PDB file of N, CA and C in Angstrom:
ATOM      1  N   PRO A   1     -42.958 -58.515  16.578  1.00  0.00           N
ATOM      2  CA  PRO A   1     -42.333 -59.306  15.409  1.00  0.00           C
ATOM      3  C   PRO A   1     -40.409 -58.621  15.579  1.00  0.00           C
ATOM      4  N   LEU A   2     -39.518 -59.446  15.048  1.00  0.00           N
ATOM      5  CA  LEU A   2     -38.107 -59.028  14.928  1.00  0.00           C
ATOM      6  C   LEU A   2     -38.140 -57.793  14.379  1.00  0.00           C
ATOM      7  N   PHE A   3     -37.311 -56.850  14.781  1.00  0.00           N
ATOM      8  CA  PHE A   3     -36.969 -55.538  13.808  1.00  0.00           C
ATOM      9  C   PHE A   3     -38.300 -54.579  13.749  1.00  0.00           C
ATOM     10  N   SER A   4     -39.398 -54.786  14.939  1.00  0.00           N
ATOM     11  CA  SER A   4     -40.494 -54.164  14.911  1.00  0.00           C
ATOM     12  C   SER A   4     -40.017 -52.608  14.862  1.00  0.00           C
ATOM     13  N   PHE A   5     -38.842 -52.259  15.694  1.00  0.00           N
ATOM     14  CA  PHE A   5     -38.891 -51.026  15.913  1.00  0.00           C
ATOM     15  C   PHE A   5     -38.001 -50.045  15.245  1.00  0.00           C
ATOM     16  N   ALA A   6     -38.020 -50.697  14.061  1.00  0.00           N
ATOM     17  CA  ALA A   6     -37.527 -50.184  12.723  1.00  0.00           C
ATOM     18  C   ALA A   6     -38.997 -49.500  11.606  1.00  0.00           C
ATOM     19  N   GLN A   7     -40.096 -50.255  11.913  1.00  0.00           N
ATOM     20  CA  GLN A   7     -41.088 -50.261  10.956  1.00  0.00           C
ATOM     21  C   GLN A   7     -41.374 -48.841  11.009  1.00  0.00           C
ATOM     22  N   GLU A   8     -42.431 -48.135  10.222  1.00  0.00           N
ATOM     23  CA  GLU A   8     -42.750 -46.656  10.335  1.00  0.00           C
ATOM     24  C   GLU A   8     -43.565 -46.307  11.302  1.00  0.00           C
ATOM     25  N   ASP A   9     -43.071 -45.021  11.328  1.00  0.00           N
ATOM     26  CA  ASP A   9     -43.732 -43.878  12.284  1.00  0.00           C
ATOM     27  C   ASP A   9     -45.322 -44.606  13.032  1.00  0.00           C
ATOM     28  N   ASP A  10     -45.409 -44.888  14.169  1.00  0.00           N
ATOM     29  CA  ASP A  10     -46.955 -45.417  14.629  1.00  0.00           C
ATOM     30  C   ASP A  10     -47.303 -44.181  15.450  1.00  0.00           C
ATOM     31  N   LYS A  11     -48.375 -43.222  15.263  1.00  0.00           N
ATOM     32  CA  LYS A  11     -48.742 -42.334  16.368  1.00  0.00           C
ATOM     33  C   LYS A  11     -49.056 -42.577  17.664  1.00  0.00           C
ATOM     34  N   SER A  12     -48.934 -44.001  18.083  1.00  0.00           N
ATOM     35  CA  SER A  12     -49.132 -44.328  19.423  1.00  0.00           C
ATOM     36  C   SER A  12     -47.721 -44.335  19.974  1.00  0.00           C
ATOM     37  N   VAL A  13     -46.711 -44.343  19.636  1.00  0.00           N
ATOM     38  CA  VAL A  13     -45.398 -44.082  20.437  1.00  0.00           C
ATOM     39  C   VAL A  13     -45.096 -42.756  20.710  1.00  0.00           C
ATOM     40  N   SER A  14     -43.994 -42.671  21.849  1.00  0.00           N
ATOM     41  CA  SER A  14     -43.756 -41.416  21.825  1.00  0.00           C
ATOM     42  C   SER A  14     -42.514 -40.760  20.718  1.00  0.00           C
ATOM     43  N   MET A  15     -42.584 -39.351  21.084  1.00  0.00           N
ATOM     44  CA  MET A  15     -41.448 -38.940  20.426  1.00  0.00           C
ATOM     45  C   MET A  15     -40.225 -38.953  20.201  1.00  0.00           C
ATOM     46  N   GLU A  16     -39.944 -39.319  21.635  1.00  0.00           N
ATOM     47  CA  GLU A  16     -38.401 -39.903  21.498  1.00  0.00           C
ATOM     48  C   GLU A  16     -38.089 -41.205  20.980  1.00  0.00           C
ATOM     49  N   VAL A  17     -39.591 -42.125  20.888  1.00  0.00           N
ATOM     50  CA  VAL A  17     -39.231 -43.386  20.120  1.00  0.00           C
ATOM     51  C   VAL A  17     -39.042 -43.288  18.650  1.00  0.00           C
ATOM     52  N   ARG A  18     -39.876 -42.238  18.034  1.00  0.00           N
ATOM     53  CA  ARG A  18     -40.211 -42.277  16.472  1.00  0.00           C
ATOM     54  C   ARG A  18     -38.773 -41.362  16.001  1.00  0.00           C
ATOM     55  N   ASN A  19     -38.011 -40.935  16.807  1.00  0.00           N
ATOM     56  CA  ASN A  19     -36.751 -40.084  16.724  1.00  0.00           C
ATOM     57  C   ASN A  19     -35.839 -41.062  16.629  1.00  0.00           C
ATOM     58  N   GLU A  20     -35.695 -41.973  17.789  1.00  0.00           N
ATOM     59  CA  GLU A  20     -34.630 -43.247  17.478  1.00  0.00           C
ATOM     60  C   GLU A  20     -34.653 -44.080  16.358  1.00  0.00           C
ATOM     61  N   ARG A  21     -36.132 -44.281  15.934  1.00  0.00           N
ATOM     62  CA  ARG A  21     -36.665 -44.875  14.547  1.00  0.00           C
ATOM     63  C   ARG A  21     -35.945 -43.946  13.469  1.00  0.00           C
ATOM     64  N   ILE A  22     -36.290 -42.777  13.360  1.00  0.00           N
ATOM     65  CA  ILE A  22     -35.328 -42.266  12.425  1.00  0.00           C
ATOM     66  C   ILE A  22     -33.998 -41.885  12.107  1.00  0.00           C
ATOM     67  N   PHE A  23     -33.263 -42.232  13.451  1.00  0.00           N
ATOM     68  CA  PHE A  23     -32.128 -42.311  13.541  1.00  0.00           C
ATOM     69  C   PHE A  23     -31.717 -43.523  13.232  1.00  0.00           C
ATOM     70  N   TYR A  24     -32.255 -44.603  13.431  1.00  0.00           N
ATOM     71  CA  TYR A  24     -31.692 -45.873  13.385  1.00  0.00           C
ATOM     72  C   TYR A  24     -31.359 -46.231  11.687  1.00  0.00           C
ATOM     73  N   ARG A  25     -32.626 -46.169  11.062  1.00  0.00           N
ATOM     74  CA  ARG A  25     -33.050 -45.929   9.528  1.00  0.00           C
ATOM     75  C   ARG A  25     -31.943 -44.938   8.882  1.00  0.00           C
ATOM     76  N   TRP A  26     -31.601 -43.585   8.938  1.00  0.00           N
ATOM     77  CA  TRP A  26     -30.665 -43.298   8.596  1.00  0.00           C
ATOM     78  C   TRP A  26     -29.080 -43.431   8.625  1.00  0.00           C
ATOM     79  N   ARG A  27     -28.901 -44.190  10.005  1.00  0.00           N
ATOM     80  CA  ARG A  27     -27.600 -44.743  10.446  1.00  0.00           C
ATOM     81  C   ARG A  27     -27.062 -45.758   9.558  1.00  0.00           C
ATOM     82  N   VAL A  28     -28.253 -46.992   9.755  1.00  0.00           N
ATOM     83  CA  VAL A  28     -27.776 -47.908   8.543  1.00  0.00           C
ATOM     84  C   VAL A  28     -27.621 -47.179   7.430  1.00  0.00           C
ATOM     85  N   PHE A  29     -28.654 -46.951   6.726  1.00  0.00           N
ATOM     86  CA  PHE A  29     -28.069 -46.195   5.357  1.00  0.00           C
ATOM     87  C   PHE A  29     -26.670 -45.758   5.388  1.00  0.00           C
ATOM     88  N   SER A  30     -26.466 -44.910   6.467  1.00  0.00           N
ATOM     89  CA  SER A  30     -25.359 -44.314   6.610  1.00  0.00           C
ATOM     90  C   SER A  30     -23.985 -45.509   5.761  1.00  0.00           C
ATOM     91  N   PHE A  31     -23.853 -46.394   6.995  1.00  0.00           N
ATOM     92  CA  PHE A  31     -23.035 -47.114   7.214  1.00  0.00           C
ATOM     93  C   PHE A  31     -22.819 -48.118   5.740  1.00  0.00           C
ATOM     94  N   SER A  32     -24.134 -48.728   4.972  1.00  0.00           N
ATOM     95  CA  SER A  32     -23.948 -48.897   4.266  1.00  0.00           C
ATOM     96  C   SER A  32     -23.564 -48.534   2.690  1.00  0.00           C
ATOM     97  N   GLN A  33     -23.415 -47.107   2.815  1.00  0.00           N
ATOM     98  CA  GLN A  33     -22.955 -46.411   1.914  1.00  0.00           C
ATOM     99  C   GLN A  33     -21.405 -45.810   2.308  1.00  0.00           C
ATOM    100  N   GLY A  34     -20.918 -46.374   3.578  1.00  0.00           N
ATOM    101  CA  GLY A  34     -19.371 -46.365   3.637  1.00  0.00           C
ATOM    102  C   GLY A  34     -18.920 -45.616   4.598  1.00  0.00           C
ATOM    103  N   ASP A  35     -20.189 -44.739   5.172  1.00  0.00           N
ATOM    104  CA  ASP A  35     -19.696 -43.692   5.959  1.00  0.00           C
ATOM    105  C   ASP A  35     -19.020 -44.496   7.382  1.00  0.00           C
ATOM    106  N   SER A  36     -18.539 -43.537   8.401  1.00  0.00           N
ATOM    107  CA  SER A  36     -17.872 -44.417   9.451  1.00  0.00           C
ATOM    108  C   SER A  36     -18.851 -43.890  10.731  1.00  0.00           C
ATOM    109  N   TYR A  37     -18.134 -44.403  12.040  1.00  0.00           N
ATOM    110  CA  TYR A  37     -18.784 -43.990  12.883  1.00  0.00           C
ATOM    111  C   TYR A  37     -18.594 -42.418  13.123  1.00  0.00           C
ATOM    112  N   PHE A  38     -17.676 -41.897  12.770  1.00  0.00           N
ATOM    113  CA  PHE A  38     -17.239 -40.624  13.203  1.00  0.00           C
ATOM    114  C   PHE A  38     -17.524 -39.861  12.275  1.00  0.00           C
ATOM    115  N   SER A  39     -17.382 -39.990  11.025  1.00  0.00           N
ATOM    116  CA  SER A  39     -17.825 -39.257   9.807  1.00  0.00           C
ATOM    117  C   SER A  39     -18.834 -39.520   8.886  1.00  0.00           C
ATOM    118  N   TRP A  40     -19.847 -38.804   8.396  1.00  0.00           N
ATOM    119  CA  TRP A  40     -20.750 -39.248   7.265  1.00  0.00           C
ATOM    120  C   TRP A  40     -20.983 -38.085   6.762  1.00  0.00           C
ATOM    121  N   ARG A  41     -21.555 -38.395   5.551  1.00  0.00           N
ATOM    122  CA  ARG A  41     -22.185 -37.016   4.725  1.00  0.00           C
ATOM    123  C   ARG A  41     -22.907 -36.553   5.428  1.00  0.00           C
ATOM    124  N   THR A  42     -23.268 -35.082   4.933  1.00  0.00           N
ATOM    125  CA  THR A  42     -23.988 -34.233   5.652  1.00  0.00           C
ATOM    126  C   THR A  42     -24.826 -33.884   4.468  1.00  0.00           C
ATOM    127  N   GLU A  43     -24.877 -33.827   3.385  1.00  0.00           N
ATOM    128  CA  GLU A  43     -25.796 -33.415   2.439  1.00  0.00           C
ATOM    129  C   GLU A  43     -26.655 -34.076   2.351  1.00  0.00           C
ATOM    130  N   PRO A  44     -28.163 -33.253   2.216  1.00  0.00           N
ATOM    131  CA  PRO A  44     -28.857 -33.958   2.280  1.00  0.00           C
ATOM    132  C   PRO A  44     -29.374 -34.754   0.888  1.00  0.00           C
ATOM    133  N   PHE A  45     -30.090 -35.903   0.946  1.00  0.00           N
ATOM    134  CA  PHE A  45     -30.389 -37.096  -0.111  1.00  0.00           C
ATOM    135  C   PHE A  45     -31.783 -37.491   0.171  1.00  0.00           C
ATOM    136  N   VAL A  46     -32.141 -38.472  -1.020  1.00  0.00           N
ATOM    137  CA  VAL A  46     -32.969 -39.080  -1.120  1.00  0.00           C
ATOM    138  C   VAL A  46     -32.537 -41.292  -1.059  1.00  0.00           C
ATOM    139  N   MET A  47     -33.337 -41.280   0.179  1.00  0.00           N
ATOM    140  CA  MET A  47     -32.717 -42.662   0.580  1.00  0.00           C
ATOM    141  C   MET A  47     -33.316 -43.554  -0.339  1.00  0.00           C
ATOM    142  N   ILE A  48     -34.784 -43.942  -1.146  1.00  0.00           N
ATOM    143  CA  ILE A  48     -35.064 -44.822  -1.732  1.00  0.00           C
ATOM    144  C   ILE A  48     -35.777 -43.571  -3.123  1.00  0.00           C
ATOM    145  N   GLN A  49     -35.574 -43.955  -4.245  1.00  0.00           N
ATOM    146  CA  GLN A  49     -36.038 -43.396  -5.329  1.00  0.00           C
ATOM    147  C   GLN A  49     -36.826 -44.156  -6.388  1.00  0.00           C
ATOM    148  N   PRO A  50     -37.600 -43.701  -7.145  1.00  0.00           N
ATOM    149  CA  PRO A  50     -38.056 -42.157  -6.983  1.00  0.00           C
ATOM    150  C   PRO A  50     -39.370 -42.342  -6.134  1.00  0.00           C
ATOM    151  N   GLY A  51     -39.701 -40.772  -5.309  1.00  0.00           N
ATOM    152  CA  GLY A  51     -40.605 -40.725  -4.411  1.00  0.00           C
ATOM    153  C   GLY A  51     -40.487 -40.815  -3.104  1.00  0.00           C
ATOM    154  N   GLY A  52     -38.908 -41.264  -2.587  1.00  0.00           N
ATOM    155  CA  GLY A  52     -39.028 -41.331  -0.993  1.00  0.00           C
ATOM    156  C   GLY A  52     -38.941 -39.820  -0.572  1.00  0.00           C
ATOM    157  N   GLN A  53     -38.515 -40.397   0.785  1.00  0.00           N
ATOM    158  CA  GLN A  53     -38.341 -39.031   1.621  1.00  0.00           C
ATOM    159  C   GLN A  53     -36.974 -38.221   1.388  1.00  0.00           C
ATOM    160  N   PHE A  54     -36.761 -37.101   1.963  1.00  0.00           N
ATOM    161  CA  PHE A  54     -35.814 -36.179   1.530  1.00  0.00           C
ATOM    162  C   PHE A  54     -35.039 -36.161   3.068  1.00  0.00           C
ATOM    163  N   TRP A  55     -33.743 -37.060   3.218  1.00  0.00           N
ATOM    164  CA  TRP A  55     -33.333 -36.682   4.529  1.00  0.00           C
ATOM    165  C   TRP A  55     -32.218 -36.074   4.580  1.00  0.00           C
ATOM    166  N   ILE A  56     -31.999 -35.265   5.968  1.00  0.00           N
ATOM    167  CA  ILE A  56     -31.128 -34.526   6.210  1.00  0.00           C
ATOM    168  C   ILE A  56     -30.113 -35.206   7.290  1.00  0.00           C
ATOM    169  N   PRO A  57     -29.135 -35.165   7.019  1.00  0.00           N
ATOM    170  CA  PRO A  57     -28.094 -35.974   8.359  1.00  0.00           C
ATOM    171  C   PRO A  57     -28.218 -35.220   9.516  1.00  0.00           C
ATOM    172  N   PRO A  58     -27.729 -35.414  10.509  1.00  0.00           N
ATOM    173  CA  PRO A  58     -27.471 -34.573  11.283  1.00  0.00           C
ATOM    174  C   PRO A  58     -25.847 -33.752  11.217  1.00  0.00           C
ATOM    175  N   PRO A  59     -25.297 -32.738  11.853  1.00  0.00           N
ATOM    176  CA  PRO A  59     -24.183 -32.091  11.626  1.00  0.00           C
ATOM    177  C   PRO A  59     -23.169 -32.826  12.303  1.00  0.00           C
ATOM    178  N   LEU A  60     -22.026 -33.275  11.525  1.00  0.00           N
ATOM    179  CA  LEU A  60     -20.554 -33.772  12.172  1.00  0.00           C
ATOM    180  C   LEU A  60     -20.321 -33.211  13.492  1.00  0.00           C
ATOM    181  N   ASP A  61     -19.829 -33.496  14.529  1.00  0.00           N
ATOM    182  CA  ASP A  61     -19.102 -32.849  15.848  1.00  0.00           C
ATOM    183  C   ASP A  61     -17.286 -32.729  15.069  1.00  0.00           C
ATOM    184  N   PRO A  62     -17.008 -31.686  15.003  1.00  0.00           N
ATOM    185  CA  PRO A  62     -15.627 -31.357  14.331  1.00  0.00           C
ATOM    186  C   PRO A  62     -14.824 -31.721  15.480  1.00  0.00           C
ATOM    187  N   LYS A  63     -14.653 -31.786  16.405  1.00  0.00           N
ATOM    188  CA  LYS A  63     -13.989 -32.256  17.642  1.00  0.00           C
ATOM    189  C   LYS A  63     -13.278 -33.970  17.446  1.00  0.00           C
ATOM    190  N   LEU A  64     -14.943 -34.750  16.852  1.00  0.00           N
ATOM    191  CA  LEU A  64     -14.700 -36.461  16.748  1.00  0.00           C
ATOM    192  C   LEU A  64     -13.803 -36.619  15.394  1.00  0.00           C
ATOM    193  N   VAL A  65     -14.397 -35.482  14.403  1.00  0.00           N
ATOM    194  CA  VAL A  65     -13.985 -35.691  12.648  1.00  0.00           C
ATOM    195  C   VAL A  65     -12.266 -35.191  13.273  1.00  0.00           C
ATOM    196  N   ALA A  66     -12.063 -34.460  13.941  1.00  0.00           N
ATOM    197  CA  ALA A  66     -10.175 -34.658  13.499  1.00  0.00           C
ATOM    198  C   ALA A  66      -9.681 -35.708  14.560  1.00  0.00           C
ATOM    199  N   GLN A  67     -10.397 -35.915  15.375  1.00  0.00           N
ATOM    200  CA  GLN A  67      -9.820 -37.067  16.431  1.00  0.00           C
ATOM    201  C   GLN A  67      -9.639 -38.272  15.252  1.00  0.00           C
ATOM    202  N   ASN A  68     -10.564 -38.609  14.405  1.00  0.00           N
ATOM    203  CA  ASN A  68     -10.957 -39.725  13.646  1.00  0.00           C
ATOM    204  C   ASN A  68      -9.566 -39.627  12.555  1.00  0.00           C
ATOM    205  N   MET A  69      -9.376 -38.210  12.077  1.00  0.00           N
ATOM    206  CA  MET A  69      -8.735 -38.194  11.031  1.00  0.00           C
ATOM    207  C   MET A  69      -7.011 -38.404  11.592  1.00  0.00           C
ATOM    208  N   LEU A  70      -6.870 -37.798  12.697  1.00  0.00           N
ATOM    209  CA  LEU A  70      -5.492 -38.363  13.223  1.00  0.00           C
ATOM    210  C   LEU A  70      -5.504 -40.088  13.452  1.00  0.00           C
ATOM    211  N   GLU A  71      -6.611 -40.320  13.700  1.00  0.00           N
ATOM    212  CA  GLU A  71      -6.586 -42.186  14.537  1.00  0.00           C
ATOM    213  C   GLU A  71      -5.915 -42.649  13.053  1.00  0.00           C
ATOM    214  N   GLU A  72      -7.260 -42.588  11.876  1.00  0.00           N
ATOM    215  CA  GLU A  72      -6.531 -42.745  10.251  1.00  0.00           C
ATOM    216  C   GLU A  72      -5.102 -42.550  10.002  1.00  0.00           C
ATOM    217  N   GLU A  73      -4.628 -41.522   9.965  1.00  0.00           N
ATOM    218  CA  GLU A  73      -3.333 -41.044   9.837  1.00  0.00           C
ATOM    219  C   GLU A  73      -2.432 -41.756  10.482  1.00  0.00           C
ATOM    220  N   ILE A  74      -2.383 -41.981  11.596  1.00  0.00           N
ATOM    221  CA  ILE A  74      -1.511 -42.688  12.387  1.00  0.00           C
ATOM    222  C   ILE A  74      -1.589 -44.415  12.165  1.00  0.00           C
ATOM    223  N   LYS A  75      -2.649 -44.870  11.854  1.00  0.00           N
ATOM    224  CA  LYS A  75      -2.806 -46.141  11.385  1.00  0.00           C
ATOM    225  C   LYS A  75      -2.186 -46.366  10.041  1.00  0.00           C
ATOM    226  N   SER A  76      -2.061 -45.158   9.025  1.00  0.00           N
ATOM    227  CA  SER A  76      -1.630 -45.478   7.966  1.00  0.00           C
ATOM    228  C   SER A  76      -0.111 -45.047   8.013  1.00  0.00           C
ATOM    229  N   ASP A  77       0.510 -44.695   8.494  1.00  0.00           N
ATOM    230  CA  ASP A  77       1.612 -44.486   8.921  1.00  0.00           C
ATOM    231  C   ASP A  77       2.604 -45.747   9.306  1.00  0.00           C
ATOM    232  N   LYS A  78       1.633 -46.517  10.296  1.00  0.00           N
ATOM    233  CA  LYS A  78       2.397 -47.959  10.628  1.00  0.00           C
ATOM    234  C   LYS A  78       2.050 -48.846   9.444  1.00  0.00           C
ATOM    235  N   MET A  79       1.766 -48.892   8.752  1.00  0.00           N
ATOM    236  CA  MET A  79       1.242 -49.506   7.979  1.00  0.00           C
ATOM    237  C   MET A  79       2.408 -49.918   6.773  1.00  0.00           C
TER     238      MET A  79
END
């Protein structure tokens, strides 16, 4: 079925596939909360309340954050 890759973890799939599913679910949620491709919230959160799973986002890459901030500054200066 369409989007079956986003379903709950299945014990028959590899750890790599499970990790990709977890990352995909977090990334979609992250984008829906206004986070960008290079910068996102890093504090732990519960996606679905009450009783949802506790999520811990991946750490930010400081180089990409600095680059993104510089690009945003340049864009705002041109406007």
